[in-house]
Amino acid sequence: MKVGIIGLGFRLGYLGYVFKAIDSSFDIVGYVDPEPAGLPGLTEKGISVGKAYGSPEELLASEKLDLLMIGSPNHLHLDHIRLGLQAGLKVFCEKPIVTTIAESIELAHLMAKFGHERLMVGLVLRYSPLYKDLRTIQAEGKLGQIVSIEASEHIEPYHGAFFMRDWRRYERYSGSFMLEKCCHDLDLYNGVAGARPERVASFGGRKSFIPANDPAREGINDLELFHRKPSGWMGSDKVFDSDADIIDYQVAIVEYANGVGMNFHTNLNVPDQFRRFAIMGSRGMAEGDFVRGYLDVHEQLTGNKVVENKYAATELSQHYGADEQMASDLLESVRTGLELPVSTLNALEAGILALAMDEARMKKTVVDLRPIWDRFDEALHARAA
């Protein structure tokens, strides 16, 4: 399988290794990236990446590809997706696929023109064993009708510091922290809720990564923790005095079109990180944590714990056993058209929710998503030009 990469950063450098480990025929024949942060990792593992091209257009004109993989900074995704679709290729794009509502509408137009099956998205948590088990339990009726959801994604200080130092610190490139990092989680709970989000309120800001909290002010000189995760393009050494415009904590409440309510919380400075949820239904509740590796289900009538699953990290995966499953399914989808557990539509809906959370936070108001969905659906179902 001949593969081209636009944006060979750390993530696609890692995924290139995973895809190659899953299928030895996976062959990166060329890439485009002026600063390929993911290249050394592939080279160390003995994985060839073919020729470096000066532009996406040159790559597409020079190579006959089976798959185009996009890992460029988020604000460039739409242009690179468009080029791949226009070239007639199957395209995989890392999340988030776009960074604004306007881009979401434009991508919906592209889906109407080129079809949904041509674009695959890296919302990898849909492939995780824990989430697959949760959805099976839900389908079996153990939870009954979903009523409310409590969910969070919290990351350790080393990871939060990475966001303050990386290009993702600028919303003009990342879209926002909620979009860049938490679109995974929002997608999962959109799936559980079974409806689109309709109203959103949100609050947040930056309170941890500020000059007053710099340990160096207290004479602490061992700051390796905050530089442990390397940054790539536009990287900086500044952490507590970063010029970032992203938040380091945010809370949001969401009402879905079917009445399900959700509260979501993210924080970038949590020493004992967790990524957990509690889903309350009319017949039971599910509680789990992707980081700590468990899924418990209690039934309503007896209070008994009827599911008690444990999950262990795998050797390949950075995402709780999901990366290798995603690689396997994506490769099969390219070859046979296998239907994937997450779609471009799912990715766009999660992204629009994240962007609505940020709008609500910045404007200090409740955002009504119904007018956005009307515009989105009009684009999504537009007749192909």
Short mmCIF file of C-alpha atoms in Angstrom, two decimals:
data_model
loop_
_atom_site.label_atom_id
_atom_site.label_comp_id
_atom_site.label_asym_id
_atom_site.label_seq_id
_atom_site.Cartn_x
_atom_site.Cartn_y
_atom_site.Cartn_z
CA MET A 1 0.00 0.00 0.00
CA LYS A 2 1.55 3.29 -1.16
CA VAL A 3 1.04 6.14 1.27
CA GLY A 4 1.82 9.84 1.15
CA ILE A 5 1.97 12.11 4.21
CA ILE A 6 1.31 15.84 4.46
CA GLY A 7 2.51 16.96 7.88
CA LEU A 8 4.99 14.45 9.29
CA GLY A 9 4.78 15.58 12.90
CA PHE A 10 5.08 13.50 16.05
CA ARG A 11 1.59 12.00 15.70
CA LEU A 12 1.94 10.75 12.12
CA GLY A 13 5.50 9.69 12.83
CA TYR A 14 4.11 7.48 15.58
CA LEU A 15 1.16 6.29 13.48
CA GLY A 16 3.53 5.44 10.61
CA TYR A 17 5.26 3.04 12.99
CA VAL A 18 1.96 1.54 14.18
CA PHE A 19 0.59 1.09 10.64
CA LYS A 20 3.84 -0.56 9.53
CA ALA A 21 3.75 -2.89 12.54
CA ILE A 22 0.19 -3.90 11.67
CA ASP A 23 0.83 -4.36 7.94
CA SER A 24 4.32 -4.74 6.45
CA SER A 25 3.01 -3.65 3.02
CA PHE A 26 2.35 -0.14 4.40
CA ASP A 27 4.87 1.95 2.48
CA ILE A 28 5.41 5.69 2.95
CA VAL A 29 6.61 6.76 -0.49
CA GLY A 30 6.76 10.49 0.08
CA TYR A 31 5.99 13.31 2.48
CA VAL A 32 5.63 17.08 2.69
CA ASP A 33 6.83 18.89 5.81
CA PRO A 34 9.45 21.66 6.11
CA GLU A 35 10.15 20.62 9.73
CA PRO A 36 9.30 16.89 9.99
CA ALA A 37 9.38 16.34 13.75
CA GLY A 38 8.19 12.75 13.32
CA LEU A 39 10.94 11.76 10.89
CA PRO A 40 13.70 10.88 13.40
CA GLY A 41 11.42 8.44 15.21
CA LEU A 42 10.63 6.58 12.00
CA THR A 43 14.29 6.58 10.93
CA GLU A 44 15.34 5.13 14.31
CA LYS A 45 12.89 2.28 13.77
CA GLY A 46 14.24 1.60 10.29
CA ILE A 47 11.09 2.79 8.50
CA SER A 48 11.66 4.51 5.16
CA VAL A 49 9.61 7.60 4.33
CA GLY A 50 10.51 7.97 0.66
CA LYS A 51 11.10 11.34 -0.93
CA ALA A 52 10.63 14.74 0.69
CA TYR A 53 8.50 16.95 -1.57
CA GLY A 54 8.30 20.72 -1.54
CA SER A 55 4.52 20.97 -1.69
CA PRO A 56 1.38 18.82 -1.44
CA GLU A 57 0.73 19.46 -5.13
CA GLU A 58 4.16 18.09 -6.04
CA LEU A 59 3.62 14.98 -3.92
CA LEU A 60 0.22 14.27 -5.48
CA ALA A 61 1.50 14.86 -9.01
CA SER A 62 4.57 12.65 -8.56
CA GLU A 63 3.26 9.60 -6.67
CA LYS A 64 0.45 7.14 -7.31
CA LEU A 65 -1.01 6.78 -3.83
CA ASP A 66 -3.48 4.39 -2.23
CA LEU A 67 -3.85 6.62 0.83
CA LEU A 68 -3.06 10.21 1.73
CA MET A 69 -2.46 10.88 5.44
CA ILE A 70 -2.76 14.42 6.80
CA GLY A 71 -1.07 15.47 10.02
CA SER A 72 -0.40 19.13 9.28
CA PRO A 73 -1.31 21.87 11.78
CA ASN A 74 -5.07 22.01 12.20
CA HIS A 75 -5.64 25.28 10.34
CA LEU A 76 -4.23 23.69 7.16
CA HIS A 77 -6.37 20.54 7.23
CA LEU A 78 -9.22 21.77 5.05
CA ASP A 79 -6.95 22.80 2.17
CA HIS A 80 -5.05 19.52 2.33
CA ILE A 81 -8.25 17.45 2.53
CA ARG A 82 -9.61 19.28 -0.51
CA LEU A 83 -6.46 18.53 -2.52
CA GLY A 84 -6.66 14.83 -1.65
CA LEU A 85 -10.34 14.55 -2.52
CA GLN A 86 -9.86 16.42 -5.79
CA ALA A 87 -7.05 14.00 -6.65
CA GLY A 88 -9.48 11.09 -6.22
CA LEU A 89 -7.72 9.66 -3.17
CA LYS A 90 -8.78 8.05 0.05
CA VAL A 91 -7.77 10.52 2.75
CA PHE A 92 -7.03 10.04 6.45
CA CYS A 93 -6.87 13.22 8.53
CA GLU A 94 -5.87 13.61 12.14
CA LYS A 95 -8.36 15.29 14.44
CA PRO A 96 -9.68 17.91 14.54
CA ILE A 97 -10.41 17.96 10.82
CA VAL A 98 -11.24 21.69 10.71
CA THR A 99 -10.92 24.66 13.09
CA THR A 100 -13.97 26.91 12.60
CA ILE A 101 -17.72 26.72 12.01
CA ALA A 102 -17.21 28.21 8.53
CA GLU A 103 -14.71 25.46 7.68
CA SER A 104 -17.15 22.86 9.02
CA ILE A 105 -19.80 24.13 6.60
CA GLU A 106 -17.28 24.12 3.75
CA LEU A 107 -16.21 20.54 4.52
CA ALA A 108 -19.88 19.52 4.61
CA HIS A 109 -20.13 20.88 1.04
CA LEU A 110 -17.10 18.76 0.08
CA MET A 111 -18.74 15.68 1.60
CA ALA A 112 -21.85 16.34 -0.49
CA LYS A 113 -19.68 16.54 -3.59
CA PHE A 114 -17.18 13.72 -3.02
CA GLY A 115 -18.97 11.37 -0.60
CA HIS A 116 -18.39 10.57 3.05
CA GLU A 117 -16.53 7.31 2.50
CA ARG A 118 -13.47 9.02 0.97
CA LEU A 119 -12.44 10.83 4.17
CA MET A 120 -11.42 9.02 7.37
CA VAL A 121 -10.65 10.78 10.63
CA GLY A 122 -8.32 10.03 13.55
CA LEU A 123 -10.83 10.08 16.40
CA VAL A 124 -9.01 7.09 17.78
CA LEU A 125 -10.95 6.59 21.03
CA ARG A 126 -13.91 5.17 19.09
CA TYR A 127 -11.67 2.14 18.51
CA SER A 128 -10.78 1.61 22.18
CA PRO A 129 -11.93 -1.65 23.80
CA LEU A 130 -13.49 0.26 26.71
CA TYR A 131 -15.69 2.42 24.49
CA LYS A 132 -16.68 -0.52 22.28
CA ASP A 133 -17.75 -2.43 25.39
CA LEU A 134 -19.69 0.60 26.67
CA ARG A 135 -21.65 0.89 23.43
CA THR A 136 -22.40 -2.85 23.46
CA ILE A 137 -23.70 -2.58 27.03
CA GLN A 138 -25.83 0.39 26.02
CA ALA A 139 -27.21 -1.48 22.99
CA GLU A 140 -28.13 -4.44 25.23
CA GLY A 141 -30.37 -2.14 27.26
CA LYS A 142 -28.45 -2.38 30.53
CA LEU A 143 -28.53 1.42 30.93
CA GLY A 144 -32.04 2.03 29.62
CA GLN A 145 -32.71 5.52 28.31
CA ILE A 146 -29.69 7.82 28.75
CA VAL A 147 -30.56 10.70 31.07
CA SER A 148 -27.35 12.53 31.97
CA ILE A 149 -23.58 12.33 31.56
CA GLU A 150 -20.69 13.54 33.68
CA ALA A 151 -17.33 13.45 31.86
CA SER A 152 -13.81 14.82 31.99
CA GLU A 153 -10.40 14.80 30.39
CA HIS A 154 -7.56 15.89 32.65
CA ILE A 155 -3.88 15.77 31.71
CA GLU A 156 -0.67 15.82 33.70
CA PRO A 157 1.50 18.96 34.06
CA TYR A 158 4.12 17.70 31.58
CA HIS A 159 1.41 17.42 28.92
CA GLY A 160 -0.20 20.72 29.84
CA ALA A 161 3.22 22.40 29.59
CA PHE A 162 3.60 20.90 26.12
CA PHE A 163 0.45 22.70 25.01
CA MET A 164 1.83 25.96 26.39
CA ARG A 165 5.04 25.47 24.34
CA ASP A 166 3.79 23.89 21.11
CA TRP A 167 2.14 25.53 18.07
CA ARG A 168 -1.15 24.34 19.56
CA ARG A 169 -0.86 27.18 22.08
CA TYR A 170 -2.23 29.55 19.44
CA GLU A 171 -5.96 29.24 18.70
CA ARG A 172 -5.37 30.54 15.17
CA TYR A 173 -3.53 27.29 14.45
CA SER A 174 -5.21 24.79 16.79
CA GLY A 175 -8.78 26.12 16.85
CA SER A 176 -8.71 25.94 20.67
CA PHE A 177 -7.63 23.52 23.38
CA MET A 178 -11.17 22.14 23.69
CA LEU A 179 -11.22 21.43 19.96
CA GLU A 180 -7.65 20.15 19.65
CA LYS A 181 -7.59 17.84 22.67
CA CYS A 182 -11.13 17.16 23.83
CA CYS A 183 -12.88 16.57 20.49
CA HIS A 184 -12.12 12.87 21.13
CA ASP A 185 -14.19 12.89 24.29
CA LEU A 186 -17.01 15.05 22.94
CA ASP A 187 -17.36 12.63 20.03
CA LEU A 188 -17.67 9.67 22.41
CA TYR A 189 -20.42 11.25 24.47
CA ASN A 190 -22.27 12.56 21.42
CA GLY A 191 -22.41 8.91 20.38
CA VAL A 192 -23.71 7.79 23.77
CA ALA A 193 -26.29 10.60 23.91
CA GLY A 194 -27.59 9.60 20.49
CA ALA A 195 -28.47 13.14 19.42
CA ARG A 196 -26.87 16.40 18.45
CA PRO A 197 -26.01 19.00 21.10
CA GLU A 198 -28.50 21.86 21.06
CA ARG A 199 -27.54 24.35 23.79
CA VAL A 200 -24.17 25.01 25.43
CA ALA A 201 -22.78 27.14 28.26
CA SER A 202 -19.14 27.20 29.33
CA PHE A 203 -16.61 28.89 31.64
CA GLY A 204 -12.83 28.73 31.84
CA GLY A 205 -9.52 30.49 31.49
CA ARG A 206 -5.88 30.17 32.53
CA LYS A 207 -4.97 29.93 36.21
CA SER A 208 -2.23 27.28 36.42
CA PHE A 209 0.30 28.18 33.72
CA ILE A 210 0.85 31.81 34.71
CA PRO A 211 3.99 33.60 35.99
CA ALA A 212 2.83 33.60 39.63
CA ASN A 213 2.87 29.78 39.63
CA ASP A 214 6.34 29.33 38.12
CA PRO A 215 8.26 26.99 40.50
CA ALA A 216 11.44 28.90 39.64
CA ARG A 217 10.08 31.82 41.67
CA GLU A 218 10.37 29.55 44.73
CA GLY A 219 13.94 28.53 43.95
CA ILE A 220 12.97 25.21 42.38
CA ASN A 221 15.39 24.66 39.51
CA ASP A 222 14.54 21.12 38.42
CA LEU A 223 11.93 21.95 35.79
CA GLU A 224 12.47 18.88 33.57
CA LEU A 225 8.82 17.94 34.12
CA PHE A 226 7.64 20.89 32.06
CA HIS A 227 9.96 20.14 29.13
CA ARG A 228 9.63 16.36 29.10
CA LYS A 229 7.40 16.24 26.03
CA PRO A 230 9.20 17.80 23.04
CA SER A 231 7.48 20.44 20.94
CA GLY A 232 7.74 20.66 17.18
CA TRP A 233 6.95 23.47 14.78
CA MET A 234 6.99 26.92 16.43
CA GLY A 235 8.09 25.34 19.70
CA SER A 236 9.01 27.49 22.71
CA ASP A 237 10.73 26.96 26.06
CA LYS A 238 8.31 29.28 27.82
CA VAL A 239 5.76 27.55 30.07
CA PHE A 240 4.48 29.81 32.83
CA ASP A 241 5.24 32.94 30.82
CA SER A 242 3.99 31.48 27.55
CA ASP A 243 2.38 33.71 24.94
CA ALA A 244 -0.35 31.06 24.53
CA ASP A 245 -3.93 32.19 24.11
CA ILE A 246 -5.47 28.81 25.01
CA ILE A 247 -7.10 28.01 28.36
CA ASP A 248 -5.72 25.61 30.97
CA TYR A 249 -9.10 24.73 32.51
CA GLN A 250 -12.67 24.76 31.21
CA VAL A 251 -16.08 23.51 32.29
CA ALA A 252 -19.16 23.22 30.08
CA ILE A 253 -22.76 22.10 30.26
CA VAL A 254 -24.61 20.73 27.26
CA GLU A 255 -28.23 19.97 26.47
CA TYR A 256 -28.82 17.54 23.63
CA ALA A 257 -31.78 17.64 21.25
CA ASN A 258 -33.29 14.57 22.96
CA GLY A 259 -33.04 16.14 26.43
CA VAL A 260 -29.87 14.37 27.61
CA GLY A 261 -27.73 16.67 29.77
CA MET A 262 -23.95 16.57 30.08
CA ASN A 263 -21.32 18.41 32.06
CA PHE A 264 -17.72 18.26 30.85
CA HIS A 265 -14.52 19.39 32.59
CA THR A 266 -10.95 19.65 31.32
CA ASN A 267 -7.78 20.74 33.16
CA LEU A 268 -4.14 20.77 31.99
CA ASN A 269 -2.46 20.58 35.40
CA VAL A 270 -3.65 17.40 37.15
CA PRO A 271 -0.85 15.41 38.89
CA ASP A 272 -2.85 12.15 38.96
CA GLN A 273 -4.54 12.39 35.58
CA PHE A 274 -7.81 10.75 34.66
CA ARG A 275 -10.25 10.58 31.74
CA ARG A 276 -13.44 9.31 33.21
CA PHE A 277 -17.19 9.34 32.81
CA ALA A 278 -20.40 8.48 34.61
CA ILE A 279 -23.41 7.80 32.40
CA MET A 280 -26.77 7.68 34.15
CA GLY A 281 -29.67 5.90 32.50
CA SER A 282 -33.22 4.99 33.46
CA ARG A 283 -32.19 1.35 34.11
CA GLY A 284 -28.59 1.61 35.23
CA MET A 285 -25.36 3.55 35.29
CA ALA A 286 -21.95 3.08 33.68
CA GLU A 287 -18.79 4.46 35.21
CA GLY A 288 -15.34 4.22 33.69
CA ASP A 289 -11.92 5.73 33.16
CA PHE A 290 -9.76 5.36 30.05
CA VAL A 291 -6.55 6.20 31.93
CA ARG A 292 -7.19 4.03 34.98
CA GLY A 293 -8.62 1.25 32.84
CA TYR A 294 -11.98 0.20 34.20
CA LEU A 295 -15.67 0.02 33.28
CA ASP A 296 -18.32 -0.70 35.93
CA VAL A 297 -22.05 -0.99 35.39
CA HIS A 298 -24.67 -1.03 38.17
CA GLU A 299 -28.31 -1.90 37.58
CA GLN A 300 -31.09 0.25 38.93
CA LEU A 301 -33.44 -2.29 40.53
CA THR A 302 -30.91 -4.10 42.73
CA GLY A 303 -27.91 -1.78 42.88
CA ASN A 304 -25.79 -4.76 41.89
CA LYS A 305 -22.60 -4.33 39.89
CA VAL A 306 -23.31 -6.35 36.74
CA VAL A 307 -20.19 -5.43 34.76
CA GLU A 308 -16.69 -5.04 36.19
CA ASN A 309 -14.17 -4.80 33.34
CA LYS A 310 -10.47 -4.00 33.59
CA TYR A 311 -8.29 -2.77 30.73
CA ALA A 312 -4.51 -2.79 30.40
CA ALA A 313 -2.28 -0.68 28.18
CA THR A 314 -0.91 -2.38 25.07
CA GLU A 315 2.63 -2.22 23.77
CA LEU A 316 1.82 -0.29 20.60
CA SER A 317 -0.97 2.04 21.62
CA GLN A 318 -0.79 5.54 23.08
CA HIS A 319 -4.58 5.43 23.46
CA TYR A 320 -5.59 2.48 25.65
CA GLY A 321 -5.36 -0.18 22.94
CA ALA A 322 -7.08 1.91 20.27
CA ASP A 323 -4.25 2.93 17.92
CA GLU A 324 -3.49 -0.51 16.55
CA GLN A 325 -7.21 -1.27 16.11
CA MET A 326 -7.65 1.99 14.22
CA ALA A 327 -4.67 1.16 12.00
CA SER A 328 -6.03 -2.29 11.22
CA ASP A 329 -9.53 -1.03 10.45
CA LEU A 330 -8.34 1.89 8.34
CA LEU A 331 -6.11 -0.30 6.21
CA GLU A 332 -8.98 -2.75 5.71
CA SER A 333 -11.30 0.13 4.83
CA VAL A 334 -8.90 1.39 2.15
CA ARG A 335 -8.76 -2.09 0.65
CA THR A 336 -12.37 -3.27 0.98
CA GLY A 337 -14.52 -0.32 1.98
CA LEU A 338 -15.01 -1.62 5.53
CA GLU A 339 -17.35 0.72 7.44
CA LEU A 340 -15.50 2.44 10.28
CA PRO A 341 -16.87 3.15 13.77
CA VAL A 342 -16.35 6.90 13.38
CA SER A 343 -17.23 9.08 10.40
CA THR A 344 -16.48 12.53 9.06
CA LEU A 345 -19.98 13.51 10.18
CA ASN A 346 -19.20 12.41 13.75
CA ALA A 347 -15.97 14.42 13.66
CA LEU A 348 -17.68 17.55 12.40
CA GLU A 349 -20.43 17.31 15.02
CA ALA A 350 -17.88 16.92 17.83
CA GLY A 351 -15.86 19.83 16.46
CA ILE A 352 -18.89 22.11 16.23
CA LEU A 353 -19.73 21.28 19.86
CA ALA A 354 -16.17 22.17 20.96
CA LEU A 355 -16.30 25.45 19.04
CA ALA A 356 -19.70 26.25 20.56
CA MET A 357 -18.25 25.67 24.03
CA ASP A 358 -15.53 28.20 23.28
CA GLU A 359 -18.00 30.71 21.90
CA ALA A 360 -20.11 30.35 25.04
CA ARG A 361 -17.02 30.79 27.24
CA MET A 362 -15.82 33.89 25.44
CA LYS A 363 -19.23 35.57 25.11
CA LYS A 364 -20.46 34.44 28.55
CA THR A 365 -23.77 33.33 27.07
CA VAL A 366 -25.75 30.22 26.24
CA VAL A 367 -25.13 29.26 22.61
CA ASP A 368 -28.08 27.91 20.63
CA LEU A 369 -26.74 25.45 18.07
CA ARG A 370 -29.96 24.96 16.10
CA PRO A 371 -29.25 27.72 13.54
CA ILE A 372 -25.77 26.24 12.97
CA TRP A 373 -27.19 22.77 12.41
CA ASP A 374 -29.66 24.21 9.88
CA ARG A 375 -26.81 25.72 7.87
CA PHE A 376 -24.70 22.60 8.29
CA ASP A 377 -27.44 20.26 7.07
CA GLU A 378 -28.16 22.47 4.09
CA ALA A 379 -24.51 22.13 3.08
CA LEU A 380 -24.33 18.45 3.94
CA HIS A 381 -27.24 17.54 1.71
CA ALA A 382 -26.52 19.98 -1.10
CA ARG A 383 -26.55 18.47 -4.55
CA ALA A 384 -23.01 17.81 -5.77
CA ALA A 385 -21.80 20.51 -8.12
#
